[in-house]
CSV table of C-alpha atoms and ligand atoms in Angstrom, one decimal:
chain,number,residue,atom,x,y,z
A,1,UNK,CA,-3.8,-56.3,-72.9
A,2,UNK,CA,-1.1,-54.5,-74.8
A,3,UNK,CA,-0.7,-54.1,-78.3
A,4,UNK,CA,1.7,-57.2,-79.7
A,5,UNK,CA,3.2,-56.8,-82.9
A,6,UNK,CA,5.6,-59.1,-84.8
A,7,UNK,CA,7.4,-57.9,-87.9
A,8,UNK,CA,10.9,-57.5,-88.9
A,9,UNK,CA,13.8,-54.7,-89.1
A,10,UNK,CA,15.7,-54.3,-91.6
A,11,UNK,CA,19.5,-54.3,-91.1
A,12,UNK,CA,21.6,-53.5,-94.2
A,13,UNK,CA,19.6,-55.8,-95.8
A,14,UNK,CA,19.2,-58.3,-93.3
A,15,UNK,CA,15.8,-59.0,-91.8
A,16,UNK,CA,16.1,-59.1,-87.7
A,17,UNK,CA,12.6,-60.8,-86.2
A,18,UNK,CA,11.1,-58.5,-83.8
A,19,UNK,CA,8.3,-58.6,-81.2
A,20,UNK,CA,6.9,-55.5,-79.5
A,21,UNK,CA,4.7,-55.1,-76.8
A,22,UNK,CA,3.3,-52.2,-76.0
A,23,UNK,CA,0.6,-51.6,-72.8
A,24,UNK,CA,0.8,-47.8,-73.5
A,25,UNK,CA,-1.4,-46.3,-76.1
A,26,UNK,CA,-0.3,-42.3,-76.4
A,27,UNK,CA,3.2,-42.1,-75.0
A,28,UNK,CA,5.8,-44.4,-72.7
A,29,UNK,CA,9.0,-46.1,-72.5
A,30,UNK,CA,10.4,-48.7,-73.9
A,31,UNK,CA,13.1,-51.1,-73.3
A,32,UNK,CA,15.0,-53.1,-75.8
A,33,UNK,CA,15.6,-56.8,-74.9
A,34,UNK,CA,18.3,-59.1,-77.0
A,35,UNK,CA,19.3,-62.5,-76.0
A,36,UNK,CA,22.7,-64.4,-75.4
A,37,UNK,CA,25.0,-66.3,-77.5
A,38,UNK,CA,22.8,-69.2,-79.4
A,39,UNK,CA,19.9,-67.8,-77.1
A,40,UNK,CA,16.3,-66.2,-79.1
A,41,UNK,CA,13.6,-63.7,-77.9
A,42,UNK,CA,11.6,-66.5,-76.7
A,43,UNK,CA,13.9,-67.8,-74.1
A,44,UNK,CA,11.6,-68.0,-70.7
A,45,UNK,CA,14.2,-65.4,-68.6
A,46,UNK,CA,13.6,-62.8,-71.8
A,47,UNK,CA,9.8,-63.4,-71.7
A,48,UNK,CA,10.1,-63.2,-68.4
A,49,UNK,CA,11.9,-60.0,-67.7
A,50,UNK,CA,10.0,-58.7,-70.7
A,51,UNK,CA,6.4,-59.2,-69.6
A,52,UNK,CA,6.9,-57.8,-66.0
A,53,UNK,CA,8.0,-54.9,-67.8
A,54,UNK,CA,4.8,-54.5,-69.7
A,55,UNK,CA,3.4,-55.0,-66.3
A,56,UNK,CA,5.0,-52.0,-65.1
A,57,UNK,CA,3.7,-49.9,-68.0
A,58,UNK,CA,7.0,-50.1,-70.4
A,59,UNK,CA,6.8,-51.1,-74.0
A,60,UNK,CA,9.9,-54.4,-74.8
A,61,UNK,CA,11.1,-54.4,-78.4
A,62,UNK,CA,12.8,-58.2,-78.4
A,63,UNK,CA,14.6,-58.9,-80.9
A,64,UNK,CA,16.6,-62.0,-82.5
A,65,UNK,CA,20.4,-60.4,-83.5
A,66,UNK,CA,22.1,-61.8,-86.4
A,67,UNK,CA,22.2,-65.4,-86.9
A,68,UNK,CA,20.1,-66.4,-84.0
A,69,UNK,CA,16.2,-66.9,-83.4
A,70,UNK,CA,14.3,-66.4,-87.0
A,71,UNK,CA,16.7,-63.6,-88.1
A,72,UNK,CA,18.4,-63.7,-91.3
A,73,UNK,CA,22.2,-64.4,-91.0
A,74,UNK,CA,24.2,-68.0,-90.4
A,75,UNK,CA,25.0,-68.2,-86.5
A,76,UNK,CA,28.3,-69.4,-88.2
A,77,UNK,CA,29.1,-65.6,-89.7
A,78,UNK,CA,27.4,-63.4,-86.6
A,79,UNK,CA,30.0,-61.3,-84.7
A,80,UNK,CA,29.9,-58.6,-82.0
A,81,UNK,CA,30.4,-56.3,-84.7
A,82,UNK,CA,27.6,-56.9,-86.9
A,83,UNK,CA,25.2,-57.4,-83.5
A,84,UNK,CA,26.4,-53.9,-82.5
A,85,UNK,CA,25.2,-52.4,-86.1
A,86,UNK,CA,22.2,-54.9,-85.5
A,87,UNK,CA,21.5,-52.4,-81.7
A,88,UNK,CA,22.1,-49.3,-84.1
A,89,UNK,CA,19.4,-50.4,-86.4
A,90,UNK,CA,16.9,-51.3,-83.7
A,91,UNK,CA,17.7,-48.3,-81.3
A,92,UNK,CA,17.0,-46.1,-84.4
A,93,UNK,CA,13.8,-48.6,-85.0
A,94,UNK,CA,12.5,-47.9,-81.4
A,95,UNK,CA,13.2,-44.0,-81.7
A,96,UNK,CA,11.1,-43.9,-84.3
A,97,UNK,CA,7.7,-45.2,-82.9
A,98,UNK,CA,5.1,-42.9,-82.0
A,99,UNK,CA,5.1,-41.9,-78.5
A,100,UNK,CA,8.2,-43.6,-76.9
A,101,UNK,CA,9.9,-41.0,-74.5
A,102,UNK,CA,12.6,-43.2,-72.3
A,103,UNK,CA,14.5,-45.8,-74.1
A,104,UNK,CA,16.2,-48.4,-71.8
A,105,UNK,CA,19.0,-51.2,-73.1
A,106,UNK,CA,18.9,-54.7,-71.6
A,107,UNK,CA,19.9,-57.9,-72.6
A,108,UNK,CA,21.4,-61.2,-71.3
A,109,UNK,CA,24.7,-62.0,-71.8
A,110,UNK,CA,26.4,-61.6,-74.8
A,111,UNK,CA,23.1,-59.2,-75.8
A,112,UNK,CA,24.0,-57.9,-72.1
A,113,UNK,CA,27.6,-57.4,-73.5
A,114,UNK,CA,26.2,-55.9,-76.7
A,115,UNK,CA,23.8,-53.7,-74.6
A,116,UNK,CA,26.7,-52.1,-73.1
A,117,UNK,CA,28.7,-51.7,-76.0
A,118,UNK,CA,25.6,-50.0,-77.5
A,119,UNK,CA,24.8,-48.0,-74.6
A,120,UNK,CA,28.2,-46.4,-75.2
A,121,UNK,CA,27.4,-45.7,-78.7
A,122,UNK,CA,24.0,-44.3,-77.7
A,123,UNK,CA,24.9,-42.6,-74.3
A,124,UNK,CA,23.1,-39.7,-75.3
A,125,UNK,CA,19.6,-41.6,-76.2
A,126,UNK,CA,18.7,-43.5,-73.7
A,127,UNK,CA,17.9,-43.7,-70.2
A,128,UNK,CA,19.0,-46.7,-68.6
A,129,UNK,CA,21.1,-49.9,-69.4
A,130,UNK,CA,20.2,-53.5,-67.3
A,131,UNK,CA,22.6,-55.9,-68.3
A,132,UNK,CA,21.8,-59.8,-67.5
A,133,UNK,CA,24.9,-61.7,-66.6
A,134,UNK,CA,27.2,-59.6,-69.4
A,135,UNK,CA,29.7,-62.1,-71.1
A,136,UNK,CA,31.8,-58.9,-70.6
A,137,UNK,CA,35.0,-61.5,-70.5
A,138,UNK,CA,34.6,-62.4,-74.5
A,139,UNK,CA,37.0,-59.9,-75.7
A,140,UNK,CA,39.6,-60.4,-73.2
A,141,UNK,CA,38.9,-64.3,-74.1
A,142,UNK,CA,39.4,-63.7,-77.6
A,143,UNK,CA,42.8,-61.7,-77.2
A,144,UNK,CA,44.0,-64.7,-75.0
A,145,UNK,CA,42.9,-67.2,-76.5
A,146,UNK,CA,40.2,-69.0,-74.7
A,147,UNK,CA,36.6,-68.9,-76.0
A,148,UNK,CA,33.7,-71.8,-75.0
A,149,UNK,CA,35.8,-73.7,-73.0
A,150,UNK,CA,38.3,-73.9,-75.8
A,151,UNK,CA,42.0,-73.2,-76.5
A,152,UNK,CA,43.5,-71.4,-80.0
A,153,UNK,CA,46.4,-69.1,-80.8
A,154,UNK,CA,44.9,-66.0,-80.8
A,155,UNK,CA,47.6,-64.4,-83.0
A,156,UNK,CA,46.5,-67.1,-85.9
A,157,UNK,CA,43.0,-67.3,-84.9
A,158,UNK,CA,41.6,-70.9,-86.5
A,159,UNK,CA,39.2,-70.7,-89.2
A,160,UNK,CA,36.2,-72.0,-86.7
A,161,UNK,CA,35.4,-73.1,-83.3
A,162,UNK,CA,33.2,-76.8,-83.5
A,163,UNK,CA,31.1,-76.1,-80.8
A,164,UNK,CA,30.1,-79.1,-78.5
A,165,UNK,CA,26.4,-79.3,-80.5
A,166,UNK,CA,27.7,-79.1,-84.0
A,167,UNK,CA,27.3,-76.0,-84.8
A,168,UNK,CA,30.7,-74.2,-85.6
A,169,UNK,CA,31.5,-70.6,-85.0
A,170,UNK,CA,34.3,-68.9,-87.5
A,171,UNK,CA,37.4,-67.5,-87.1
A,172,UNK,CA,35.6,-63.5,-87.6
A,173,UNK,CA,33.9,-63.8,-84.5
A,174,UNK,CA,37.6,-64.2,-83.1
A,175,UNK,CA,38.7,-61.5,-84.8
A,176,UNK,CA,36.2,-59.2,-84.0
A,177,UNK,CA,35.8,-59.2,-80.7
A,178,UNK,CA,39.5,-58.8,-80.5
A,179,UNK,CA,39.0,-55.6,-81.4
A,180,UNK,CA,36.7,-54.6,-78.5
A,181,UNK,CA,37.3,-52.2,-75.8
A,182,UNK,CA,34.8,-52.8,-72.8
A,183,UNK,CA,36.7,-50.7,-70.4
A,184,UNK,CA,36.3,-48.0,-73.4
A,185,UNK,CA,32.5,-48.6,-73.4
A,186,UNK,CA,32.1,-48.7,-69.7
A,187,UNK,CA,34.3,-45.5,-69.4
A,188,UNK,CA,32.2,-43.7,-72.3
A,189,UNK,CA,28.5,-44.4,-70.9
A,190,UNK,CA,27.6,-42.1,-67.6
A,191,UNK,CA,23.6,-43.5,-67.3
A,192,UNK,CA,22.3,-45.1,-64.6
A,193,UNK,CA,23.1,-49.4,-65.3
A,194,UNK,CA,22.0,-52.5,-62.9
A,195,UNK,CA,23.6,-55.5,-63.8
A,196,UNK,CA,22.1,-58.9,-62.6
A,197,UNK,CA,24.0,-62.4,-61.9
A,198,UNK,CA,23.4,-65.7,-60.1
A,199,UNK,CA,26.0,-66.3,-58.1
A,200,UNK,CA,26.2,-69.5,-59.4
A,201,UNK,CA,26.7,-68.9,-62.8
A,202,UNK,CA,28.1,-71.8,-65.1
A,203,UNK,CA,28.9,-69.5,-68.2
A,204,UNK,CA,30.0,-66.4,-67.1
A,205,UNK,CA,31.7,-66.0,-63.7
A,206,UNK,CA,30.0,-63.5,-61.2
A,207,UNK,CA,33.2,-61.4,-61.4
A,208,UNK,CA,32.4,-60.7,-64.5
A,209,UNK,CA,29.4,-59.0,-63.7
A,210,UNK,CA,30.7,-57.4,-60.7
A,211,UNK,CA,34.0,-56.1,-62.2
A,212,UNK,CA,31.8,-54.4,-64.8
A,213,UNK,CA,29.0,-53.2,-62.3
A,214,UNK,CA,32.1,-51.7,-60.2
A,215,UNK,CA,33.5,-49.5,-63.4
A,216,UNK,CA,30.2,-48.1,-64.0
A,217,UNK,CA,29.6,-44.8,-62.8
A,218,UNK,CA,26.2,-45.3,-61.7
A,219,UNK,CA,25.5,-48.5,-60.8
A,220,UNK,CA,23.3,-51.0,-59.2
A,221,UNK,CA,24.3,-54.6,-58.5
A,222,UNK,CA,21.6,-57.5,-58.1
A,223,UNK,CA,23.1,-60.6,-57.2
A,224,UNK,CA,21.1,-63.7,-57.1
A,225,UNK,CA,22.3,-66.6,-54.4
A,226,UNK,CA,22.5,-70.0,-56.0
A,227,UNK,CA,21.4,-69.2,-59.5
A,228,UNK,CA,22.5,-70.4,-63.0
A,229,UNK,CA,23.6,-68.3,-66.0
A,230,UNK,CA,19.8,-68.4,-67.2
A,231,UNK,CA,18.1,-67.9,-63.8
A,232,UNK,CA,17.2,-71.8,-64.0
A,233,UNK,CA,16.4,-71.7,-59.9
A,234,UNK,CA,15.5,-67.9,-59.0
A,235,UNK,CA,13.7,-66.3,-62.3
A,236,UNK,CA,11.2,-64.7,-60.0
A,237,UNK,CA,13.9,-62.8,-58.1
A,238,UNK,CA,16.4,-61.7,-61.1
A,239,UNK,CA,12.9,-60.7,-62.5
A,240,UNK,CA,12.1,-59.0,-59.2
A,241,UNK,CA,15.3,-56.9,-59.5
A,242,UNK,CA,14.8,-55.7,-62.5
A,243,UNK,CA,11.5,-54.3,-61.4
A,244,UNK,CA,12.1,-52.8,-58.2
A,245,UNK,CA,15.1,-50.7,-59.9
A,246,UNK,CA,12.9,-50.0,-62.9
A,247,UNK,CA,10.4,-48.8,-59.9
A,248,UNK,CA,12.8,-46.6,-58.5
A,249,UNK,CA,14.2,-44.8,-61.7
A,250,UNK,CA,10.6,-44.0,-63.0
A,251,UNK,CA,8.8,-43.0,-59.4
A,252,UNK,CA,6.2,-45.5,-60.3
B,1,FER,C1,32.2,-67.8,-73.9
B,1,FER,C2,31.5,-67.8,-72.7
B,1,FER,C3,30.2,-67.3,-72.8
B,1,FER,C4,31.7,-67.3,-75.1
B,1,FER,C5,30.4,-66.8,-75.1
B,1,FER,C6,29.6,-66.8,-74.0
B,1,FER,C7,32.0,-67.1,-77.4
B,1,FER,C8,28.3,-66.3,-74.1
B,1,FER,C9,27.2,-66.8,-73.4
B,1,FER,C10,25.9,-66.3,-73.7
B,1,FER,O1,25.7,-65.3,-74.4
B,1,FER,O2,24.9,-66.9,-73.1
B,1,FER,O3,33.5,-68.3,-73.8
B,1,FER,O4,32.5,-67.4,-76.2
């Protein structure tokens, strides 16, 4: 059984719920696993993903990013911006506990999107980035105009976008991820990456995931026939990619 511990980490004052699991008890790696977009650290394809890596001997750190799960925040003021400070707080979290030698990024996505934008940041810290279905496309969307199936001028971005379920989203998360540079990221990170995707994916296109896959450097491409943006269908086999390249990096 490995160790499970629930607590929080603090983010410039802002309290991000987190849940590590840890089968190692001297030293080991450890990945770092964030959601999606409305999405929490108990989502079944995060448990998933996260407990066959405990099975394979790596520590997960999930984690709830601003405004989602039982972090502190309002989903209405979360950006890309304050989730990437949100992966600098919990990289430097991870770094700190005793005995973790490799530290791996993954997350589903816009945590996969995140992931990569903080693997950029943090290209000399860790070992290996897995993003899951990457919303890389959110920037681009931003700067044209075209977010959640939704239309605005992006040069006088609206105050919020009413989202189909009530909740809105405001006008910052527009303007942040404006700003964002994923070529930039992709260019600045040299690790070894494996991005996942269903083929079949209703919220981010599998171009998306190959485009990105394709600019990486070093990179591995999983794609899964038939399946949905959350693995509704093939969980066992976007699971089972995961492990088999986690496998083959560690000679395990
Ligand atoms: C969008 C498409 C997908 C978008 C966000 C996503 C904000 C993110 C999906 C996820 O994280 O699961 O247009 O706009």
């Amino acid at each position: 059984m490995p160790e499970v511990r629930k607590f929080t980490i603090d983010c410039d004052g802002v309290a991000l719920s987190a849940v590590l699991e840890k089968p190692w008890s001297d030293r080991g790696p450890l990945v770092i696993v964030i959601h999606g977009f409305t999405g929490y650290k108990e989502e079944r394809h995060i448990v998933a993903i996260s407990q066959m890596m405990n099975g394979l001997g790596f520590a997960t750190l999930r984690v709830d990013m601003y405004g989602h799960g039982e972090s502190g925040g309002r989903f209405h003021d979360h950006t890309l911006l304050k989730w990437m400070t949100n992966a600098l707080a919990v990289t430097d979290y991870a770094r700190g506990l005793d005995g973790v030698t490799e530290l791996y990024l993954c997350g589903h996505s816009q945590g996969g999107l995140m992931a990569m934008l903080a693997a950029a940041m943090e290209r000399d810290r860790i070992a290996g980035l897995i993003p899951l279905s990457p919303a890389a496309m959110i920037p681009d969307g931003a700067r044209r105009g075209a977010l959640l199936g939704m239309t605005f001028d992006p040069r006088h971005v609206p105050e919020a976008l009413e989202r189909e379920d009530g909740e809105s989203l405001g006008g910052n998360y527009i303007r942040a991820a404006q700003l964002i540079d994923v070529d930039a990221a992709i260019d600045a990170y040299d690790g070894p990456v494996l991005i996942v995707h269903g083929d079949a994916d209703e919220a981010v296109p599998l171009e998306v995931g190959v485009a990105a896959a394709k600019r990486y450097r070093h990179y591995d491409l999983a794609i899964i026939p038939g399946d949905t943006h959350c693995y509704d269908h093939h969980l066992d086999q976007a699971v089972e990619a995961v492990r088999a390249w986690l496998t083959e990096r560690t000679g395990k």
